[in-house]
Coordinates of C-alpha atoms and ligand atoms in Angstrom, one line a residue:
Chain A
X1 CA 152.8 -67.8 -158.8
X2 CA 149.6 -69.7 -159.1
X3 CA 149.7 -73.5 -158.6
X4 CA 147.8 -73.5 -161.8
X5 CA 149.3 -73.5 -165.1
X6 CA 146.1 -72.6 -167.0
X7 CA 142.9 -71.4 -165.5
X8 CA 140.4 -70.7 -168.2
X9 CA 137.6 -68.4 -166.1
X10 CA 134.2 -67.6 -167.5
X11 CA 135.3 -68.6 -171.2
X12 CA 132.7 -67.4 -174.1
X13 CA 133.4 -67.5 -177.7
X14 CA 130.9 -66.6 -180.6
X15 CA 131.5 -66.2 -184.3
X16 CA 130.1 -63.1 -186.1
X17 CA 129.4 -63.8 -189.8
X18 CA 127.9 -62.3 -192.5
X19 CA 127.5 -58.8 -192.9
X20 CA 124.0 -56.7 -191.7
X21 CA 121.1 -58.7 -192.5
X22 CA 123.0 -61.8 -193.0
X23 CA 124.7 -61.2 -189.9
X24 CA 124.4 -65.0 -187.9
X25 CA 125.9 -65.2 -184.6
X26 CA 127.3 -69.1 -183.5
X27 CA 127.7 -69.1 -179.7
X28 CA 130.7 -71.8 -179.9
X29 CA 131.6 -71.4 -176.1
X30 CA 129.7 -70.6 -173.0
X31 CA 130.8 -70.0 -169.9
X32 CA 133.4 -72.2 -169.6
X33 CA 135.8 -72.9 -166.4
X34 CA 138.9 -75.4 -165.9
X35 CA 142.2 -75.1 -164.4
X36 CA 144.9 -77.5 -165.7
X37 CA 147.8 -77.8 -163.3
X38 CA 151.4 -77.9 -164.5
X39 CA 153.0 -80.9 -166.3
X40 CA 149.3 -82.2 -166.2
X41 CA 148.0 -83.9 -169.1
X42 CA 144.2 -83.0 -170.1
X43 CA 141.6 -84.2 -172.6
X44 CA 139.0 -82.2 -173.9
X45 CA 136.4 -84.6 -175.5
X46 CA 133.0 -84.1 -177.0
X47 CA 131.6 -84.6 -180.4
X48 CA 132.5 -82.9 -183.4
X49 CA 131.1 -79.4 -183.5
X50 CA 131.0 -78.9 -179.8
X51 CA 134.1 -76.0 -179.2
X52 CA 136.9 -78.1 -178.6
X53 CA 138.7 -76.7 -181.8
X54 CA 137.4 -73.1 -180.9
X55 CA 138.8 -73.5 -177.0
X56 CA 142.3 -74.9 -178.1
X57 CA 142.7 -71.8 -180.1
X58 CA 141.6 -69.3 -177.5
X59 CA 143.8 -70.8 -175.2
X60 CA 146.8 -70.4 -178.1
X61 CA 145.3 -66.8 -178.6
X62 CA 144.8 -67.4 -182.3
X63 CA 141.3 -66.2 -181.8
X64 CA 140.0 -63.7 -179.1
X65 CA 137.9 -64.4 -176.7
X66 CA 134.5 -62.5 -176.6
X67 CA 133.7 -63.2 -172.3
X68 CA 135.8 -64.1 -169.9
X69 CA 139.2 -65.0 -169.3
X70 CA 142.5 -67.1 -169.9
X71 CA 145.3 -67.1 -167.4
X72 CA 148.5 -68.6 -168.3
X73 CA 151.0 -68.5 -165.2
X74 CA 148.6 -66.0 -163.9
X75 CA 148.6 -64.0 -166.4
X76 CA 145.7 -63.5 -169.1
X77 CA 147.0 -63.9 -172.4
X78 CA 146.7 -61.5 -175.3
X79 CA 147.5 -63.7 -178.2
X80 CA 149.7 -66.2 -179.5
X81 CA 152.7 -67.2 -177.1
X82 CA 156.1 -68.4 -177.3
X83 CA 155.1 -70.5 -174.1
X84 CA 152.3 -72.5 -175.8
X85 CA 152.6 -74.3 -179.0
X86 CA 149.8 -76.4 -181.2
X87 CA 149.9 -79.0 -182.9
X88 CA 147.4 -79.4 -185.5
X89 CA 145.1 -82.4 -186.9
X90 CA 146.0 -81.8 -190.0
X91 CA 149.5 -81.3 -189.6
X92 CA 149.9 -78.0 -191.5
X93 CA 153.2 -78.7 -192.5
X94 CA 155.2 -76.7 -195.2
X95 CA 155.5 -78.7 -197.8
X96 CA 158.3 -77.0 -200.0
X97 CA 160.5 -77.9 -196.8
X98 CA 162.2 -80.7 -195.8
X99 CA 161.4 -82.3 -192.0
X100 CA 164.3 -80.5 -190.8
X101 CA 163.7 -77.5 -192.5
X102 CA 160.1 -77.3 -191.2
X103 CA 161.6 -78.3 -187.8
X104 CA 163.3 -75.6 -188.2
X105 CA 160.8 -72.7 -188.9
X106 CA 159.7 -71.4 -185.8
X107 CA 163.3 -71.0 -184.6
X108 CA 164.0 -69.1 -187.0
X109 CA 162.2 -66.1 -185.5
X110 CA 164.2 -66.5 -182.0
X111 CA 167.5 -68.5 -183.1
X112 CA 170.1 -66.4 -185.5
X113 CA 172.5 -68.9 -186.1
X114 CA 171.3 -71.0 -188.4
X115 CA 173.9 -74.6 -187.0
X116 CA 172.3 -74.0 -183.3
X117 CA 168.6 -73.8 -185.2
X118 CA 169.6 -77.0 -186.7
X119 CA 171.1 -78.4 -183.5
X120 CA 168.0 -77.7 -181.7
X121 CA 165.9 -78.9 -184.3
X122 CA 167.6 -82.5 -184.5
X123 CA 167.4 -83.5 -181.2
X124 CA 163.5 -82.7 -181.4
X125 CA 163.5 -84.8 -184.6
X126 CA 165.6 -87.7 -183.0
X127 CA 163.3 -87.8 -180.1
X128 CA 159.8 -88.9 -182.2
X129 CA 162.1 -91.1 -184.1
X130 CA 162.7 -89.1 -187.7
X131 CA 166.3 -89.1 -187.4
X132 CA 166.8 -91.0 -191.1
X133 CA 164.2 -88.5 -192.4
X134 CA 165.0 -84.9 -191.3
X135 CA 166.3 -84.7 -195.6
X136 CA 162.5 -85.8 -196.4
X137 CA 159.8 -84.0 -197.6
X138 CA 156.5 -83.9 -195.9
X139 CA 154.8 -85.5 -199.5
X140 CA 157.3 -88.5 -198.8
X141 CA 156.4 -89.2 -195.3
X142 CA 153.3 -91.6 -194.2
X143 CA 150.7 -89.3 -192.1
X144 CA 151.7 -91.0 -188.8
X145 CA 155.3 -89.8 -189.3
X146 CA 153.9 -86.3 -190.6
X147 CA 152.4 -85.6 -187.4
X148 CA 155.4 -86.5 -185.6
X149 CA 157.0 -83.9 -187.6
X150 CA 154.4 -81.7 -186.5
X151 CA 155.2 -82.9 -182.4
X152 CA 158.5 -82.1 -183.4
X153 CA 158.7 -78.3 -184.6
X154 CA 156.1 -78.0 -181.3
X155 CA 158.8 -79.1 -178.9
X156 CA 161.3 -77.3 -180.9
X157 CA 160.4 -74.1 -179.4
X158 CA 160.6 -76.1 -175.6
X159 CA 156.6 -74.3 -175.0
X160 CA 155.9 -75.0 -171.3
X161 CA 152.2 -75.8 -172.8
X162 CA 151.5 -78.5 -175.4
X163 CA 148.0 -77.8 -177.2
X164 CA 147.0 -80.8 -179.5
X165 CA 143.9 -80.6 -181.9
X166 CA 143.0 -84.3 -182.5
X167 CA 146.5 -84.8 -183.5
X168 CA 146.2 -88.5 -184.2
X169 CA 142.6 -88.3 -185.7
X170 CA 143.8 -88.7 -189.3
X171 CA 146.0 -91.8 -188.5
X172 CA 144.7 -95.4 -189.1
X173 CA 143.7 -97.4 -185.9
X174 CA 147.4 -99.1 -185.4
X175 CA 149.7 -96.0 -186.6
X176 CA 147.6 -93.8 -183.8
X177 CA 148.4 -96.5 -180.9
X178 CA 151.6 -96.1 -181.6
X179 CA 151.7 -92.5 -181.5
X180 CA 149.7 -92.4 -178.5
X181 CA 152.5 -94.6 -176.7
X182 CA 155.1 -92.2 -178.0
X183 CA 153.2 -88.8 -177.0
X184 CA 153.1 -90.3 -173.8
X185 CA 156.8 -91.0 -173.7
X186 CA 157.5 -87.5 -175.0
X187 CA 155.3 -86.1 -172.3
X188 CA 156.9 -88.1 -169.0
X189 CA 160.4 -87.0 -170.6
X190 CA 159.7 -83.8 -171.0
X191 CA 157.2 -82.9 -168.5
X192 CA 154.8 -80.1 -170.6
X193 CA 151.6 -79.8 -169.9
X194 CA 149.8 -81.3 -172.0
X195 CA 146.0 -80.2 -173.4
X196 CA 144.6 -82.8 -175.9
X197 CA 141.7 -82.7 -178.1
X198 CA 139.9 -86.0 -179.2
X199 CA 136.3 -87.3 -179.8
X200 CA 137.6 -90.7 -178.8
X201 CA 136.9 -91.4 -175.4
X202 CA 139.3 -94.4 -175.2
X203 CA 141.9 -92.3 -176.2
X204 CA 141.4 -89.7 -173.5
X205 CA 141.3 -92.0 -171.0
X206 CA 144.5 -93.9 -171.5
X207 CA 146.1 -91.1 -172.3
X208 CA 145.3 -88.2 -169.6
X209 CA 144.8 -87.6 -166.1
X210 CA 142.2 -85.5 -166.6
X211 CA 139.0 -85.2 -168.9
X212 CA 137.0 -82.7 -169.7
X213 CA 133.8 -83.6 -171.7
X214 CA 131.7 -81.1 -173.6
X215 CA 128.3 -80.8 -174.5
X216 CA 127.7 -79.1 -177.7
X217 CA 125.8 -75.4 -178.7
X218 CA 126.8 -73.5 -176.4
X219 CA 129.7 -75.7 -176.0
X220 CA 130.8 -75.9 -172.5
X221 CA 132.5 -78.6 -169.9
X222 CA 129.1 -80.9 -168.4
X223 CA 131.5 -82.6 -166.5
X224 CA 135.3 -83.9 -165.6
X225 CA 136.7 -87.2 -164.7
X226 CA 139.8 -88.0 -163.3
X227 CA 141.8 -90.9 -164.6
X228 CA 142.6 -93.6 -161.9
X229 CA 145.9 -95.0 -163.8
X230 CA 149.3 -94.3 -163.4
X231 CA 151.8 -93.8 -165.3
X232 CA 154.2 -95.6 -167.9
X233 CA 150.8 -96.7 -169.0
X234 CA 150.3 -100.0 -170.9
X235 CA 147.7 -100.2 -173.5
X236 CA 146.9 -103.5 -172.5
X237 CA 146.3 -103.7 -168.8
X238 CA 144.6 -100.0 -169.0
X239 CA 142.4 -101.9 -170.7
X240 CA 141.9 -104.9 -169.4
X241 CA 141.5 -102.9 -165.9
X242 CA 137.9 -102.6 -164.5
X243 CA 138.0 -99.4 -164.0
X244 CA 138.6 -98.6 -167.8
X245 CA 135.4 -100.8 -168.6
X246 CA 133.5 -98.3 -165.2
X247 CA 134.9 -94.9 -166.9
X248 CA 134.6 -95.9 -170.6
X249 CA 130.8 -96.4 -169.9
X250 CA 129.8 -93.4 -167.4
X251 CA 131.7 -91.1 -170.5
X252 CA 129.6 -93.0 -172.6
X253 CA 126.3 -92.6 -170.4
X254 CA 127.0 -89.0 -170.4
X255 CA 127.6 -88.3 -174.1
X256 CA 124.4 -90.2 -175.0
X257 CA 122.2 -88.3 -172.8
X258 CA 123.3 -85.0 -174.7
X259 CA 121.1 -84.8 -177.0
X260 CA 123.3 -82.9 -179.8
X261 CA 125.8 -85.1 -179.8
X262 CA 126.3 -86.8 -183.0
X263 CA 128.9 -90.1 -181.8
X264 CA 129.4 -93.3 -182.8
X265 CA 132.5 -95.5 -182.4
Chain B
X1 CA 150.5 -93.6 -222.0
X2 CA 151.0 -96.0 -225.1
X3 CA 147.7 -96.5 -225.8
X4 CA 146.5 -92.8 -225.2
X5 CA 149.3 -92.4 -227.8
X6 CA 148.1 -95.0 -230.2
X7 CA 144.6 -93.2 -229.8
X8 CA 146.1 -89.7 -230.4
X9 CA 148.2 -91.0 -233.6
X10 CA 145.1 -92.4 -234.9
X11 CA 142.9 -89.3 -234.8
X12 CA 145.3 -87.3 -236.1
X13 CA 145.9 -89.1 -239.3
X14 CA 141.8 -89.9 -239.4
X15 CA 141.8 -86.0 -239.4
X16 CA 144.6 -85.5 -242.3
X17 CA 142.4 -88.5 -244.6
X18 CA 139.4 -86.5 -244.0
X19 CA 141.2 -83.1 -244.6
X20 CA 142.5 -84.4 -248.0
X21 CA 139.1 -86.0 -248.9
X22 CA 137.3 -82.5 -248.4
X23 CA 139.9 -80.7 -250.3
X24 CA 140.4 -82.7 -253.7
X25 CA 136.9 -81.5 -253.4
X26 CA 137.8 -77.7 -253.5
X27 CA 139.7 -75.0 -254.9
X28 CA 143.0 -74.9 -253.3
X29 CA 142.4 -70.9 -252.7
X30 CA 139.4 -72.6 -250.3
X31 CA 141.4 -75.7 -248.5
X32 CA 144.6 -76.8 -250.0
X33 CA 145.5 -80.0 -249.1
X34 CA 147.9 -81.5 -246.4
X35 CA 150.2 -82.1 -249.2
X36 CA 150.5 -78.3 -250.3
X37 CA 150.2 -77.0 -246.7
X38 CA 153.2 -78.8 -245.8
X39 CA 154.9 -77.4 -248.8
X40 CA 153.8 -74.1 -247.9
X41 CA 155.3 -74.6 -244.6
X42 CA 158.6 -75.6 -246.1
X43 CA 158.7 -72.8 -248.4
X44 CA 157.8 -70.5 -245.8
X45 CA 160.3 -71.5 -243.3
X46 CA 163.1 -71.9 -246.5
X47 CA 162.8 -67.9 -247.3
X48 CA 163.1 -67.2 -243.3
X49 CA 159.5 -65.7 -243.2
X50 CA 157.8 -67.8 -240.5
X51 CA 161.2 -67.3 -238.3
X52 CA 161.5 -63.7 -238.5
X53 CA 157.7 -63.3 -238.1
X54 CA 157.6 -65.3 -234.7
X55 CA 161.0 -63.7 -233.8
X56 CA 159.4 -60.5 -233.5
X57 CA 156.6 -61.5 -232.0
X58 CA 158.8 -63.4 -229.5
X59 CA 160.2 -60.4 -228.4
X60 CA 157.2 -58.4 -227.9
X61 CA 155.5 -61.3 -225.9
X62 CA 159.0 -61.3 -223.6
X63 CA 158.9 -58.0 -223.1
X64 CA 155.0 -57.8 -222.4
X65 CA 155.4 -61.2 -220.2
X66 CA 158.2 -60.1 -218.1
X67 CA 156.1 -57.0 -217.4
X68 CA 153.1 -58.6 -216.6
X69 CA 154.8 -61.2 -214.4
X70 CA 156.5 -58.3 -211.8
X71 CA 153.3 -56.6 -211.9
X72 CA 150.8 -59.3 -211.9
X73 CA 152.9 -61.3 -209.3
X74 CA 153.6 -58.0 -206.8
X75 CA 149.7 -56.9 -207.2
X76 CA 148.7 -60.2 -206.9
X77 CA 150.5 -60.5 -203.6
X78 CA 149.6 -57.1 -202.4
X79 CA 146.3 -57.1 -203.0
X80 CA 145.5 -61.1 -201.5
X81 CA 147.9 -59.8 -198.3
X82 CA 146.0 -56.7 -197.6
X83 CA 142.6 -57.1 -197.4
X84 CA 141.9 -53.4 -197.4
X85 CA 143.6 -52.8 -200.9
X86 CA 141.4 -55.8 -202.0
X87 CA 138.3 -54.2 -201.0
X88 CA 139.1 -50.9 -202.4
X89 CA 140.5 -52.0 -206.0
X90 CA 139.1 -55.3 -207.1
X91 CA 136.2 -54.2 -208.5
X92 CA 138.1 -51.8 -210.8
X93 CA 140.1 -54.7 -211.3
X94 CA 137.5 -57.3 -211.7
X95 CA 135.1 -55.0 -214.2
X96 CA 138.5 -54.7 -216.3
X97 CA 138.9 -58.4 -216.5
X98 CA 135.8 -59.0 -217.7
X99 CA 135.5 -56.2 -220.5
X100 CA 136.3 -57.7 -224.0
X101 CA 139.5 -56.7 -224.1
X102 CA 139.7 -56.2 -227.8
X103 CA 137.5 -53.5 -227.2
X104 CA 140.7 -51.5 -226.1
X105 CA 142.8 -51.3 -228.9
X106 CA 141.8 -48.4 -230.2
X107 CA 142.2 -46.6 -227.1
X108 CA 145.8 -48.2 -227.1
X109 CA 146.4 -46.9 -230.8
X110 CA 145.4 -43.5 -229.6
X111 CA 147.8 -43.4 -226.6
X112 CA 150.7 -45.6 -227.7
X113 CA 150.5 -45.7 -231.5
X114 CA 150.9 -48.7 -233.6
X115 CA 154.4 -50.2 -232.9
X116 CA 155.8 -51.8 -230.7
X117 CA 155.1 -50.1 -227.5
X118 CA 151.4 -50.2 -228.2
X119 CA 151.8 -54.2 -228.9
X120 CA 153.2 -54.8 -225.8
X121 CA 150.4 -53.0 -223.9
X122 CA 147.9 -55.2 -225.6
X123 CA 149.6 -58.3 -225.4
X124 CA 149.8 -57.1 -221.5
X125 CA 146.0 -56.6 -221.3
X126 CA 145.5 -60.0 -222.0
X127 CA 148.2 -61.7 -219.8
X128 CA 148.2 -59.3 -216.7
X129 CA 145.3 -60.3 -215.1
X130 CA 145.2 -63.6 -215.0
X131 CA 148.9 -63.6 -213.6
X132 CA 147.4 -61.1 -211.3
X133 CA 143.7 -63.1 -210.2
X134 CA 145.3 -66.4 -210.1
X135 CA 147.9 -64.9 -207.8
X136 CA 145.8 -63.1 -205.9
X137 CA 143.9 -65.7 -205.4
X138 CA 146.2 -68.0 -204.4
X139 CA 147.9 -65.6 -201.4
X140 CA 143.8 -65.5 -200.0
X141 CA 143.7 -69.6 -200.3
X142 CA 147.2 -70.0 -198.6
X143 CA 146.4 -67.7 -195.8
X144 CA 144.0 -70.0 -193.3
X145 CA 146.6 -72.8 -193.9
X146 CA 150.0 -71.7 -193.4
X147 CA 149.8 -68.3 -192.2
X148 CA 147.9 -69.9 -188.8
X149 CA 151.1 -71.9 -188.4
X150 CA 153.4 -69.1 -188.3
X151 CA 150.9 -66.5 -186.2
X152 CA 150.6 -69.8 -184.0
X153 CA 154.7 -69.5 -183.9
X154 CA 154.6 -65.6 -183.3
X155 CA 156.4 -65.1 -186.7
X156 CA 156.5 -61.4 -187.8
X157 CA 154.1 -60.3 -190.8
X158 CA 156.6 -59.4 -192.7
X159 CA 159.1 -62.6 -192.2
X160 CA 155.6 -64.3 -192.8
X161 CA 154.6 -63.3 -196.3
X162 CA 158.8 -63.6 -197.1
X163 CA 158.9 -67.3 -195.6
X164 CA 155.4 -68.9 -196.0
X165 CA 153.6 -66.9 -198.6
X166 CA 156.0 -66.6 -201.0
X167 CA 156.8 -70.2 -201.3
X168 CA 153.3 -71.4 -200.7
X169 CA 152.1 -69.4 -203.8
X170 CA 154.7 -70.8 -205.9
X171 CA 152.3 -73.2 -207.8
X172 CA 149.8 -70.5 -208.5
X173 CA 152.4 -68.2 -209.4
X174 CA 153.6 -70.7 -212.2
X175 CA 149.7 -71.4 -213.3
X176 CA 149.4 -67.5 -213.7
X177 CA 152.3 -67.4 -215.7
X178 CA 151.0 -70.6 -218.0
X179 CA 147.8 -69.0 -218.8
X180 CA 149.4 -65.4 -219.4
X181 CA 151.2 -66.8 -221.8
X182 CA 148.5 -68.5 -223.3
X183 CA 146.6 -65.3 -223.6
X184 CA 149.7 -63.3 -224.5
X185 CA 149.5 -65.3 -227.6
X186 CA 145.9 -64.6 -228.5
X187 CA 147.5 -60.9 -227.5
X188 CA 150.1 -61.0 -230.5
X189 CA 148.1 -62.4 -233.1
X190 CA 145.5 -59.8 -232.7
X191 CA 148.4 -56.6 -232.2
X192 CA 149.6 -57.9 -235.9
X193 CA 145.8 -57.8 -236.6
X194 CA 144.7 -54.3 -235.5
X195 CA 148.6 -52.7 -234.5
X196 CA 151.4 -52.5 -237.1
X197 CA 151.6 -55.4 -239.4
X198 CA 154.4 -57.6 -238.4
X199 CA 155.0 -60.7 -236.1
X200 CA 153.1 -63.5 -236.8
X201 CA 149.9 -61.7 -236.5
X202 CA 150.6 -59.7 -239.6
X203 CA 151.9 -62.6 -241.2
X204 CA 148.6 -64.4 -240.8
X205 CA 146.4 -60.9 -241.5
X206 CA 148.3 -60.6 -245.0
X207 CA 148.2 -64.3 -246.3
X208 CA 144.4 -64.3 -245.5
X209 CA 143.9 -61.7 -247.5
X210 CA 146.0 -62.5 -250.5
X211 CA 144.1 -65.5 -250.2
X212 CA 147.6 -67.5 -250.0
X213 CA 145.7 -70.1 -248.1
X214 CA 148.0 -73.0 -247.3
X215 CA 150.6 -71.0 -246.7
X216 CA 147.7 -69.1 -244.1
X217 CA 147.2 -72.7 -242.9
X218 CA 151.1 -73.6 -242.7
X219 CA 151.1 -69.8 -240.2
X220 CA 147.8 -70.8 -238.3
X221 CA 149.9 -74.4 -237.6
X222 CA 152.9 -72.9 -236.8
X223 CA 150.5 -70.9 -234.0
X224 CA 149.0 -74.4 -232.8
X225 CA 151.7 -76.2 -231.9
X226 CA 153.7 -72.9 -230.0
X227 CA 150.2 -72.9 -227.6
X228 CA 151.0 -76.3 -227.4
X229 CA 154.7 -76.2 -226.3
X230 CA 153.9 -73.2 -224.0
X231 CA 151.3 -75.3 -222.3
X232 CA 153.3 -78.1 -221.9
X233 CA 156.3 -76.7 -221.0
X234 CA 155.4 -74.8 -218.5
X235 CA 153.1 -77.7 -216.7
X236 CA 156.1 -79.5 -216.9
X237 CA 157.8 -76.7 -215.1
X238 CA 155.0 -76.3 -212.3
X239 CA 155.5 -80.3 -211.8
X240 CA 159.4 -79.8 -211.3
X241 CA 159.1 -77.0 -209.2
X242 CA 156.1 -78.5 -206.9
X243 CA 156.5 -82.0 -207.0
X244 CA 154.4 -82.1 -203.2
X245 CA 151.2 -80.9 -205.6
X246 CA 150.7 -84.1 -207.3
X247 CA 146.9 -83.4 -208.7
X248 CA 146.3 -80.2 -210.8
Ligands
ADP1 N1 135.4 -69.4 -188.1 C1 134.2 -69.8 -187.7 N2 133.1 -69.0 -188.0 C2 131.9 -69.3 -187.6 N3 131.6 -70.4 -186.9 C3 132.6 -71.2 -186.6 C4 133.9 -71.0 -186.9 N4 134.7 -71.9 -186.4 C5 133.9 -72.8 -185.8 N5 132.6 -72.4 -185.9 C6 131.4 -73.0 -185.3 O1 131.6 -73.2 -183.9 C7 131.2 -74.4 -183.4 C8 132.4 -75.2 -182.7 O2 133.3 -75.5 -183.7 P1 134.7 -76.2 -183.4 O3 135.4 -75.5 -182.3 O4 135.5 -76.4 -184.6 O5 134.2 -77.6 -182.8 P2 135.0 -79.0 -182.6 O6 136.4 -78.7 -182.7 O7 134.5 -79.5 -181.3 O8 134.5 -79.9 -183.7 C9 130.6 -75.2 -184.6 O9 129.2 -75.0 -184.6 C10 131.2 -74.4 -185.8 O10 130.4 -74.5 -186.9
MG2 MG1 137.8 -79.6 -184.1

């Protein structure tokens, strides 16, 4: 056993579209390396359009890689596991199901009995807070509590690995503190590893211990920070902390120099 | 509402003033007026005529609908699931679709005859694809959306297209079935047309031409507002059933 959790080696992607002459060839990911260690918590941020979406999903093994390699464990995966779960931006939940019932759906694949499902599937729902909800449906629910549904039927399937496309990037400012604090709750109780997409460099740095920003076409990781802040983290001394104001501007420095990057905050 | 009401109620009865202006005008074998049209609808539905007529055009529009439904919904699926079977048949499919489809009844007289079997094979001409293309459709749309949850949740291909696709298609199912009806109707009238004489089709073809115009306009009413239940009913239906689509 590895002391890494994830060691992404060599990483390309591209995208083959179009047929013959129309054939166009997008290299999303270039030779990309980073090893996440378990129970760690890590941000990939860059601006829109630079991979991040494209290396969640190799990593999930929703989409094959065209170079390189993934190793989960130490082992390279093949495709979707029952060890990794995402969580997506837009929360993809089913709406003809209720929160439980969507809670619910991906045990239903490895749980027969339909009370332990449910079981399971509350104490998921009790831990972001739904409790008074699980008879919902998603069309009744405020986005900010929709995406907890989605954190929900993630942990429901207790993955060892979290992956999280900007999960709070459709929430309004307040609604997505909140869920930050609770994600970070979730994460010291439960100790996954965590790997969290964002284009908000405040929110990867009081989230993670580790960031990983991008630079766009190919995309691939110009550089990695380490977060000096331990936690329980509090949203206000994080930032009130010098060394927030140090970190915040040398992500900053970086992402303005690349020229393809399209940011504004 | 009220207001879009008060607005409707208007027109109409703008309409019928107009209607009866035009026809004091004319011979009555040209435009009767609303006053013999409704009486014409009365008498019509007093000697049962207008009630048989529709009930045997109801049947034949059940039997054609339910038809069209198992196949236009199982296609639909089968064909927006597999991509291969897409590839291979849709054009077939899609050069069908857009063929007249009036142009057909003869070759439907000639292998089915002119009663009632031959009727419901027209009336299906009409209904079955768009059951089938709206479905269809619907299963391709569906498939980045949900189906990525459940591969991201290693669910089976088969439990998939049982526990996501099915439900997830339920709205376009129900819109198929809306306009399949629709064009079922425009399916009937034209089977009593060109087919045997009965139903409401062959109610209409043989008051037009024994120039027995209102009761031909009493009929053509009687048409009208049956598009209009259909259409309303079943919207109502796809509301009830999929209360999480709230703009369609
Ligand atoms: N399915 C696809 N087919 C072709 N190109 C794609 C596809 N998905 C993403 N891309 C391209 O790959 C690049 C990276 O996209 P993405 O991973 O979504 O970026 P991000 O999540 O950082 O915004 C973009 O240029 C995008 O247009
Ligand atoms: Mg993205």
């Amino acid at each position: 056993m590895s002391t890494s959790k994830i060691e992404i080696d060599g990483v390309g992607k591209s995208y083959v579209s179009g047929k013959r002459r129309d054939r166009k060839v997008v290299n999303a990911l270039q030779g990309v390396n980073l090893t996440i260690a378990p129970g760690g918590f890590v941000s990939l941020l860059g601006p829109s359009g630079c991979g991040k979406t494209t290396l969640l999903k190799c990593l999930d093994g929703l989409i094959p890689i065209t170079d390189g390699e993934i190793r989960v464990g130490g082992k390279a995966i093949k495709g979707p596991g029952r060890d990794r779960a995402f969580v997506f931006q837009d929360f993809r939940l089913f709406p003809w199901r209720s929160v439980l019932g969507n809670v619910c759906f991906p045990l239903e694949t490895t749980v027969s009995s339909r009370a332990e499902r449910e079981t399971t599937a509350r104490k998921y729902i009790e831990m972001v807070g739904l409790s008074a909800f699980e008879k919902h449906h998603p069309h009744e629910l405020s986005g900010g509590m929709q995406q907890r549904v989605g954190i929900a039927r993630a942990l429901a399937v207790n993955p060892d690995i979290l992956l999280m496309d900007e999960p709070f990037g459709a929430l309004d400012a307040q609604t997505r503190e909140l869920m930050q604090v609770e994600l970070l709750r979730i994460w010291e109780l439960t100790g996954k590893t965590v790997v969290f997409v964002t284009h908000s460099v405040d929110e990867a740095i009081f989230l993670s211990q580790r960031i990983a920003v991008f630079s766009a076409r190919p995309g691939r990781i110009s550089a990695e920070f380490d977060v000096p802040f331990g936690y329980p983290r509090n949203e206000h001394t994080v930032r009130g902390d010098g060394r927030f104001v140090e970190l915040r501007h040398e992500i900053w420095g970086l992402l303005k120099g690349d020229q393809n990057s399209s940011f504004s905050e | 509402m009220v207001r879009d009401w008060l607005v409707r109620i208007a027109t109409f009865c703008a309409l019928l003033l107009v209607w009866q202006l035009v026809a004091q005008q004319m011979s009555a074998a040209i435009l009767p007026t609303p006053q013999r049209t409704v009486n014409a609808l009365i008498a019509l539905i007093e000697r049962g005529e207008l009630q048989t007529a529709w009930g045997q055009s109801a049947v034949q529009v059940a039997v054609a609908m339910v038809l069209s439904a198992l196949l236009g919904v199982g296609l639909g699926v089968l064909f927006g699931w597999y991509r291969k079977l897409d590839q291979l048949f849709s054009p077939l499919f899609g050069s069908l679709f857009l063929m007249p489809r009036v142009a057909l009844i003869p070759l439907i007289a000639l292998w089915f005859g002119l009663q009632d079997v031959a009727k419901v094979m027209l009336i299906m001409a009409f209904s079955f694809f768009e059951i089938f293309f709206t479905v269809r459709n619907g299963v391709k749309s569906v498939e980045s959306e949900y189906v990525d949850v459940a591969r991201a949740y290693c669910v089976p291909q088969g439990r998939t297209l049982r526990t996501v696709v099915m439900p997830a298609i339920r709205p376009y199912i129900i819109t198929g079935l809306r306009l399949g009806l629709v064009y079922a109707l425009v399916g009937v009238v034209l089977a009593g047309f060109f087919l045997e004489a009965n139903g409401i089709g062959g109610m209409i073809y043989d008051l037009g031409s024994n120039f027995r115009t209102a009761e031909l306009m009493a009929a053509l009413f009687s048409v009208m507002v049956v598009g209009l239940a259909v259409n309303l009913g079943l919207r109502q239906l796809e509301t009830r059933l999929t209360p999480w689509q709230v703009s369609r």
